[in-house]
Every structure is written in C-alpha cells, then in structure tokens.
Short mmCIF file of C-alpha atoms in Angstrom, two decimals:
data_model
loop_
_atom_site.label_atom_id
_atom_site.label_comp_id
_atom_site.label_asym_id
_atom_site.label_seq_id
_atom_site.Cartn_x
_atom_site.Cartn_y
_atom_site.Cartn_z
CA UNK A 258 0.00 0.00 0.00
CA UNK A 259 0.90 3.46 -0.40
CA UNK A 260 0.58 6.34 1.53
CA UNK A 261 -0.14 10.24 -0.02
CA UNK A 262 1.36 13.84 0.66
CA UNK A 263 -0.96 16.51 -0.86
CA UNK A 264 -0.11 19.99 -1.41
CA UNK A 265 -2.33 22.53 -3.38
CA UNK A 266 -1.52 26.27 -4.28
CA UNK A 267 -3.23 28.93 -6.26
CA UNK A 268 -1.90 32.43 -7.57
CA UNK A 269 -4.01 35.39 -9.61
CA UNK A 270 -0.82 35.89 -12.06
CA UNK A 271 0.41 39.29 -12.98
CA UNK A 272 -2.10 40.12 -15.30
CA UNK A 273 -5.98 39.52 -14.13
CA UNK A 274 -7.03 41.29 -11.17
CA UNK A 275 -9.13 38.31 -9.72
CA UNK A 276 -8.60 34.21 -9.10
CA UNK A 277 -11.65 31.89 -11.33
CA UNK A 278 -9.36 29.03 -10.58
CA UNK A 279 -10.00 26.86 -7.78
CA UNK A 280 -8.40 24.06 -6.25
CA UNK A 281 -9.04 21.10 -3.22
CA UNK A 282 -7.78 17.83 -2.12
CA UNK A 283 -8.83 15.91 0.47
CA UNK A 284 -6.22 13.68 1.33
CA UNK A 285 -7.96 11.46 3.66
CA UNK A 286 -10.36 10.12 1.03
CA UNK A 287 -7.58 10.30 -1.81
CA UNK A 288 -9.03 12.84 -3.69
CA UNK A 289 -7.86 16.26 -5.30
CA UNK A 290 -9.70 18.62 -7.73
CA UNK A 291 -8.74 21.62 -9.79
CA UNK A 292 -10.86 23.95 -11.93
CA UNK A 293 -10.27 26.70 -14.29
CA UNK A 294 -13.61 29.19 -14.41
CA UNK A 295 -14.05 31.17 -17.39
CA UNK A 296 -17.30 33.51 -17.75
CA UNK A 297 -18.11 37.34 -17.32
CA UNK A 298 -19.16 39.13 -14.33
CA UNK A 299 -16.53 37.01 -12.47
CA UNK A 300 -19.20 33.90 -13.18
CA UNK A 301 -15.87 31.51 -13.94
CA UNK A 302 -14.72 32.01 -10.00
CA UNK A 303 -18.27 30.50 -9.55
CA UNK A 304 -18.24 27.80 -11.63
CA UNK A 305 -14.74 26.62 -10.60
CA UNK A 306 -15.91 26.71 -7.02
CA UNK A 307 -18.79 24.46 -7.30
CA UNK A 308 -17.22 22.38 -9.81
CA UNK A 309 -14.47 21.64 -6.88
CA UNK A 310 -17.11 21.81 -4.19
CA UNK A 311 -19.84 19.22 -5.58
CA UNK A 312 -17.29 16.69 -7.36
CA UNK A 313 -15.03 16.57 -3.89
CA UNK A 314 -18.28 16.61 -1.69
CA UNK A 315 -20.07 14.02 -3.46
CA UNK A 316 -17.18 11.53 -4.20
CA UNK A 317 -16.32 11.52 -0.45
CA UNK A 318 -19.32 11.04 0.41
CA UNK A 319 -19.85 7.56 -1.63
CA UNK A 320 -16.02 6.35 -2.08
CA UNK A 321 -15.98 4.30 0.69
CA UNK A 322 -19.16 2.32 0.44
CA UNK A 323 -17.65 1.17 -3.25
CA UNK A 324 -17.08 -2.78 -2.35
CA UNK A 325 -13.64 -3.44 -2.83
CA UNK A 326 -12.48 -4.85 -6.41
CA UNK A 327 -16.02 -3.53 -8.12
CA UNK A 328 -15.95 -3.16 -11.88
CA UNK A 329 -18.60 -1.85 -13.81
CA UNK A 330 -19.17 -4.64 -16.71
CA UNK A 331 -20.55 -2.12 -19.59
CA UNK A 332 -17.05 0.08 -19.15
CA UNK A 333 -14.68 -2.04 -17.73
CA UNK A 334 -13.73 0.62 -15.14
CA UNK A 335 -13.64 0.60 -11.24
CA UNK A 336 -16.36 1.73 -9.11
CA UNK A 337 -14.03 4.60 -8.10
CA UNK A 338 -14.33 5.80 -11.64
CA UNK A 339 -17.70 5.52 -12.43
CA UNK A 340 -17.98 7.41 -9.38
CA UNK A 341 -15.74 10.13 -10.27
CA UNK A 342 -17.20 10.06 -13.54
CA UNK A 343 -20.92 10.81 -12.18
CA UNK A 344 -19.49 13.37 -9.99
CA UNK A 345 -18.41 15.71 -13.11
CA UNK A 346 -21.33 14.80 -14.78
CA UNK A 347 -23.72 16.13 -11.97
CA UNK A 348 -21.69 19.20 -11.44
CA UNK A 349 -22.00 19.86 -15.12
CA UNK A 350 -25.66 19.81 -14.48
CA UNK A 351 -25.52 22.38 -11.65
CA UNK A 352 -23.09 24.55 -13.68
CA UNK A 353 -25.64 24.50 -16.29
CA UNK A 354 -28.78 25.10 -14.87
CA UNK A 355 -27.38 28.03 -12.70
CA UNK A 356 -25.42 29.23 -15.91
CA UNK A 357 -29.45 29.10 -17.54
CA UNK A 358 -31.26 30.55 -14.38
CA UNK A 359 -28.83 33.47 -13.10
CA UNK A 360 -28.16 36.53 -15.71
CA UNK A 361 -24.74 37.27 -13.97
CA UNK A 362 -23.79 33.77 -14.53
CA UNK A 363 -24.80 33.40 -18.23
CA UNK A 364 -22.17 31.85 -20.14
CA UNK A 365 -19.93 31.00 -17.36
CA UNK A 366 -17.99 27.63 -17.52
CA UNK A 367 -15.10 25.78 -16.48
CA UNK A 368 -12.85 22.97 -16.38
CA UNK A 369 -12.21 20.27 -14.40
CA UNK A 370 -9.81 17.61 -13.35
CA UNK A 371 -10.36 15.54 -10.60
CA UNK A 372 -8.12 12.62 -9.04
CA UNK A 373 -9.08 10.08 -7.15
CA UNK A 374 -6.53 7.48 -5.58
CA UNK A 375 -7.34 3.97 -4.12
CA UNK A 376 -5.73 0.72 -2.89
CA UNK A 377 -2.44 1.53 -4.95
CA UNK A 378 -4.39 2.71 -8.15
CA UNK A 379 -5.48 6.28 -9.20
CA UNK A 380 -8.21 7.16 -11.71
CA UNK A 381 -7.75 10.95 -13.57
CA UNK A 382 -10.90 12.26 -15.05
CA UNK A 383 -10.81 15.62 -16.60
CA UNK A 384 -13.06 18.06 -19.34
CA UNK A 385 -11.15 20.69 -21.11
CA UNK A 386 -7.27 21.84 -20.81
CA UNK A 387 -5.86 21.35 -16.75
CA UNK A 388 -3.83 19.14 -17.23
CA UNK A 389 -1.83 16.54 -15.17
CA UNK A 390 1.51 14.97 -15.22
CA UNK A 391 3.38 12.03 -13.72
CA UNK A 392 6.88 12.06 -12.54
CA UNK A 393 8.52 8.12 -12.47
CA UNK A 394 12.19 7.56 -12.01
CA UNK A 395 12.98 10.88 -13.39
CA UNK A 396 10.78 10.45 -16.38
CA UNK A 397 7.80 12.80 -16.97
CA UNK A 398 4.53 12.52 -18.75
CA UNK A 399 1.45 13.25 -19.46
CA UNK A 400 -1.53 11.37 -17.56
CA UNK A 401 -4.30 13.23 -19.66
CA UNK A 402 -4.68 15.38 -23.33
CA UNK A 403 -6.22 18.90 -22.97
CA UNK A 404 -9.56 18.97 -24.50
CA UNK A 405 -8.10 22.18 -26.88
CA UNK A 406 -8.03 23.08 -30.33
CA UNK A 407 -4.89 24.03 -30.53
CA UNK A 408 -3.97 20.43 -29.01
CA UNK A 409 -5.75 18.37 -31.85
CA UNK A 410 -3.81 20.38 -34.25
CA UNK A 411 -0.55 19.08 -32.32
CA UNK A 412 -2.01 15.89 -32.71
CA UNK A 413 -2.56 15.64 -35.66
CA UNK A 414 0.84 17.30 -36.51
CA UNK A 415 -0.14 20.58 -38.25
CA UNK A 416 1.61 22.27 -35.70
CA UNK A 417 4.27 21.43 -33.32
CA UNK A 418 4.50 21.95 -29.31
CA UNK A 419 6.71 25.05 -29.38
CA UNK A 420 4.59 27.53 -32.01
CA UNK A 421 1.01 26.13 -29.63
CA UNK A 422 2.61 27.74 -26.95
CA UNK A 423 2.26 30.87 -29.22
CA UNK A 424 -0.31 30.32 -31.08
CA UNK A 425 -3.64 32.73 -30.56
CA UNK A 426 -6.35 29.57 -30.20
CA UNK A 427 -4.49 28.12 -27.85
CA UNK A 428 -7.10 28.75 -24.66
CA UNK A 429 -9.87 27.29 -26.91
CA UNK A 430 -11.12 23.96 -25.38
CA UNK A 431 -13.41 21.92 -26.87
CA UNK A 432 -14.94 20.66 -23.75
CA UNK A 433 -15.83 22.82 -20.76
CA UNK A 434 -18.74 21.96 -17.82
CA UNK A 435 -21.58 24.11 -17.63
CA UNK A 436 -21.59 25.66 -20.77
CA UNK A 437 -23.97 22.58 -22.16
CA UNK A 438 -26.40 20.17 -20.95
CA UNK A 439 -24.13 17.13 -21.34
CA UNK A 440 -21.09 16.82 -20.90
CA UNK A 441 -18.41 13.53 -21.30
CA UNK A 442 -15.59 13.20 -18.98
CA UNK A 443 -11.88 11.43 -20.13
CA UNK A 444 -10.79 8.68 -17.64
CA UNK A 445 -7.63 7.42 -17.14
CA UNK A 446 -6.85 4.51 -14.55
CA UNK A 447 -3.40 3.79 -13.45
CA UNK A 448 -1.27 2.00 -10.78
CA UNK A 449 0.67 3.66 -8.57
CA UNK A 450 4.29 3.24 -7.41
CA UNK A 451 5.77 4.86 -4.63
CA UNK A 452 7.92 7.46 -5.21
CA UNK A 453 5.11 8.49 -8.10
CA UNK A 454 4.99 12.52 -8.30
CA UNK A 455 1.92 13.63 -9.55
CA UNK A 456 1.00 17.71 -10.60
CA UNK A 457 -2.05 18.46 -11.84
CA UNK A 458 -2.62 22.73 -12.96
CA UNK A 459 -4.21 25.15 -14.96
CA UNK A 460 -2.90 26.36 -18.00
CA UNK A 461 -1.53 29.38 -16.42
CA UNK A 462 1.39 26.74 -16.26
CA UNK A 463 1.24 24.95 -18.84
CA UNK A 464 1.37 28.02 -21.21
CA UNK A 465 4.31 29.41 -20.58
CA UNK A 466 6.46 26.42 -18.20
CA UNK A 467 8.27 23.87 -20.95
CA UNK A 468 7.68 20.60 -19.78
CA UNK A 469 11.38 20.47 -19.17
CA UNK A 470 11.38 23.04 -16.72
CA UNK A 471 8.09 21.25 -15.30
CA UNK A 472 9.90 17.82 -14.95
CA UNK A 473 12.87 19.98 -12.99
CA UNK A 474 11.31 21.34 -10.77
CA UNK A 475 9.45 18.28 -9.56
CA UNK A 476 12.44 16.46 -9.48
CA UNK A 477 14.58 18.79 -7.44
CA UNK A 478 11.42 18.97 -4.86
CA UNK A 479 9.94 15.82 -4.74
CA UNK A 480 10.11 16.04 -1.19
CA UNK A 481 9.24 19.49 -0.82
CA UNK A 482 5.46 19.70 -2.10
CA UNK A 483 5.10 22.79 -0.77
CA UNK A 484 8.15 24.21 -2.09
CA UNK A 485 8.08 22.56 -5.50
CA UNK A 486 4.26 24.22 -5.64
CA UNK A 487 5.78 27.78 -5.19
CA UNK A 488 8.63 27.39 -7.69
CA UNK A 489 6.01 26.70 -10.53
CA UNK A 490 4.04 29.50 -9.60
CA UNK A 491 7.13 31.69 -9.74
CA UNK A 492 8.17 30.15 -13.04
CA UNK A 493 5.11 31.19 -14.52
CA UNK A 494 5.16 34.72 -13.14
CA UNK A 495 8.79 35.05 -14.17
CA UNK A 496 7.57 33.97 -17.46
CA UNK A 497 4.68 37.30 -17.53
CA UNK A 498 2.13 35.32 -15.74
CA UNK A 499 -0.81 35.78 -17.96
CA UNK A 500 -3.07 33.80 -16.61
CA UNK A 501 -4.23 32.67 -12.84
CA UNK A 502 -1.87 29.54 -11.81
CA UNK A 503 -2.96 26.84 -9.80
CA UNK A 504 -1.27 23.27 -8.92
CA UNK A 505 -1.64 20.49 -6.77
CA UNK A 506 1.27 18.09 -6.43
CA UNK A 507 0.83 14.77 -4.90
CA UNK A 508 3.78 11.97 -3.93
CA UNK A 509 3.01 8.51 -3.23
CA UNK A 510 5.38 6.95 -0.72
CA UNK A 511 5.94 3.42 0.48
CA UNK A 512 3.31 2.85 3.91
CA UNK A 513 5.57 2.69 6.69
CA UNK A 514 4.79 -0.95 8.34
CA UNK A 515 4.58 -0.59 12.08
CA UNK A 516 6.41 -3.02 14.71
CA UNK A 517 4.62 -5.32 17.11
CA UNK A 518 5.81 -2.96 19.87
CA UNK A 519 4.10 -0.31 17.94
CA UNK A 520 1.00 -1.90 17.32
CA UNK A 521 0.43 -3.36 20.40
CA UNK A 522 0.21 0.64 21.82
CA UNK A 523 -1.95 1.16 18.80
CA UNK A 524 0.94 3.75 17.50
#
C-alpha cells in the first residue's frame, strides 16, 4: 500500500485582477480537484468553485461504500471511476442550470480535473485543458490530453508543441462543464508506485512552463510539495504570468509498516 502527501496552491498571475481558478484535495479520502472558471461578471470564479465543491463533496461522500475490487461490466472501469465520472457529470448539471437561471452567470464555464486514488491505483478524469503529469524515475509525462483546439492540431501534426505555446487559439477547449447540458468526462486509470509525483494545474502553467522546466522542478522537490508548488508558480510569473496559476502536487510513498511494539500501543 501506499501512503499520499498533498499539497495545493493557487496564484491570480500578474495580469488579471481576480482568481476563477479553484483548487481542493482531500487527502484522507484520496481525492484532489482543480478547476479553471471562465465567464463574465466574475461567473468563472463560480463555476470553478462548485465544480471543486460538488465533485469533492459528493465523491467523499460515496467512495468508501464502493465494495472493494467492483468493476462496472458495460465500461470495464472501477467503481471509483464511475464514481468520479458521475461526480463531473452532476456538477455539469448544476453549472448548467445556474449558468441558464442566473443573468450574472450566463455563459460562465469551467474545467475540471479531478483525481481520485485507491488501494495503490489512481483514476484521472478531466473536461477541457488542466492538465496533469506524472513524474517516475525521473521520467515525466502526461496522464491526460487537454480537451483544446490548438492540441488536436498538435495531434494531428499541423503544428508542433513550441509555435502552440504561441499560437492565438491556444485557450480554446473543446470541452468545458456548464456551458452545455451534457457533458463527457476522459478517464484514465493507473497503478501507482511509490515514489510516483503527480501535478495536476491550470494552464496558467502549462502556457508558458516547458515541460522540461516542469519535470525539474518536480524532481529537485519531490520532497518538498510545498516548495516545489511555489517554484512553478514563480516560473510562470517570471515567465509574464498571464493567466491565474494553480497546482496540486501529490507523492506517493511506500506505507511505513509498524512493529509489534508499535502496534500493540496502537501507535
């Protein structure tokens, strides 16, 4: 088994003069969420907030009455992720409807990516362009693709990875909550080793921080979470901070089995 260190940060950038990101973990039910609001009247710091609040709230509600080993035959995936799953899909449905009812929050949307890890496995569900990142023996990647225009183009290789960070569509997702009445989640499922570093943030990283610099700076504070959280926020100030910044890092270390002298005080 392994046990989790969760850190979360968020920054307004240089540039905007209020936060619509939002971030939350809860590490004693294994689960971490981050959200980028967009929408006028400052609607996208609304929409990031209950996105956050109703996924977190509802998954720790239910997580642990999952029996252990359940997978759901129609998917193949683990209760944990239909559960995540349903969680973004009934905040998109609050989003939307208070989006519909409110005229201050017409328009407003935002994205999500939400984490969930159990019994040495994590399941990554995301809509639109947070992204999130693994660190393994030194070697970074990517856990999810940003639901972007700009990233299909990379995809398909009409453009490479250095002129999207440049290009002018580069903040368009494709797929946002609230802003229709349905929306489809990605899911990724995945083991996890200790020593696993794992950074999930808004693209007020990811647009200006090279994945090089990324995979650095995770590396040199692997066991500084806290630390490593405020070096990528600089980095993306440093680089004109555009955007608001938000990460959460997570490390998965070996569970530290206790001695009978320690158990038998119930240490």
């Amino acid at each position: 088994m392994t046990s989790l260190e969760m850190y979360a940060a968020t920054d307004v950038g240089m540039r905007r003069n209020h936060n619509e990101d939002c971030v939350k973990i809860t590490p004693s039910h294994g689960i971490a969420v981050l959200a980028d609001g967009m929408g006028g009247y400052n609607a996208g710091e609304v929409a990031s907030a209950m996105a956050v609040d109703l996924i977190s709230e509802q998954v720790r509600e239910k997580v642990l009455s999952i029996p252990k080993a359940a997978i759901d035959r129609a998917t193949g995936f683990t209760g944990e992720s239909i559960l995540l799953r349903q969680a973004i899909i009934d905040a998109n449905d609050a989003i939307y409807q208070k989006a519909q009812s409110d005229r201050q929050c017409a328009g407003m949307g935002t994205t999500v990516l939400a984490a969930l890890f159990y019994a040495d496995r994590i399941t990554a569900a995301h809509v639109g362009d947070s992204r999130m990142y693994r660190l393994r023996g030194g070697i970074l990647s990517h856990v999810t693709e940003d639901h972007s225009l700009i990233h299909e183009q990379v995809r398909r290789g009409l453009v490479t990875a250095a002129d999207a960070r440049n290009s002018m569509i580069k903040n368009l997702v494709t797929r946002a909550l609230g802003i229709e009445a349905g929306v489809e989640p990605d899911i990724v499922e995945d083991m996890v080793q200790p020593g696993d570093i794992y950074l999930m943030c808004s693209d007020g990283v990811t647009d200006v921080v090279a994945d090089e610099l990324i995979q650095q700076t995770m590396s040199r504070y692997s066991k500084q979470l806290a630390e490593g959280a405020g070096k990528l926020i600089q980095l993306a100030n440093d680089a004109g901070g555009p955007d608001n910044i938000s990460v959460i890092l997570i490390r998965a270390d070996a569970e530290q089995k206790r001695g009978l002298f320690s158990r038998l005080l119930g240490k």
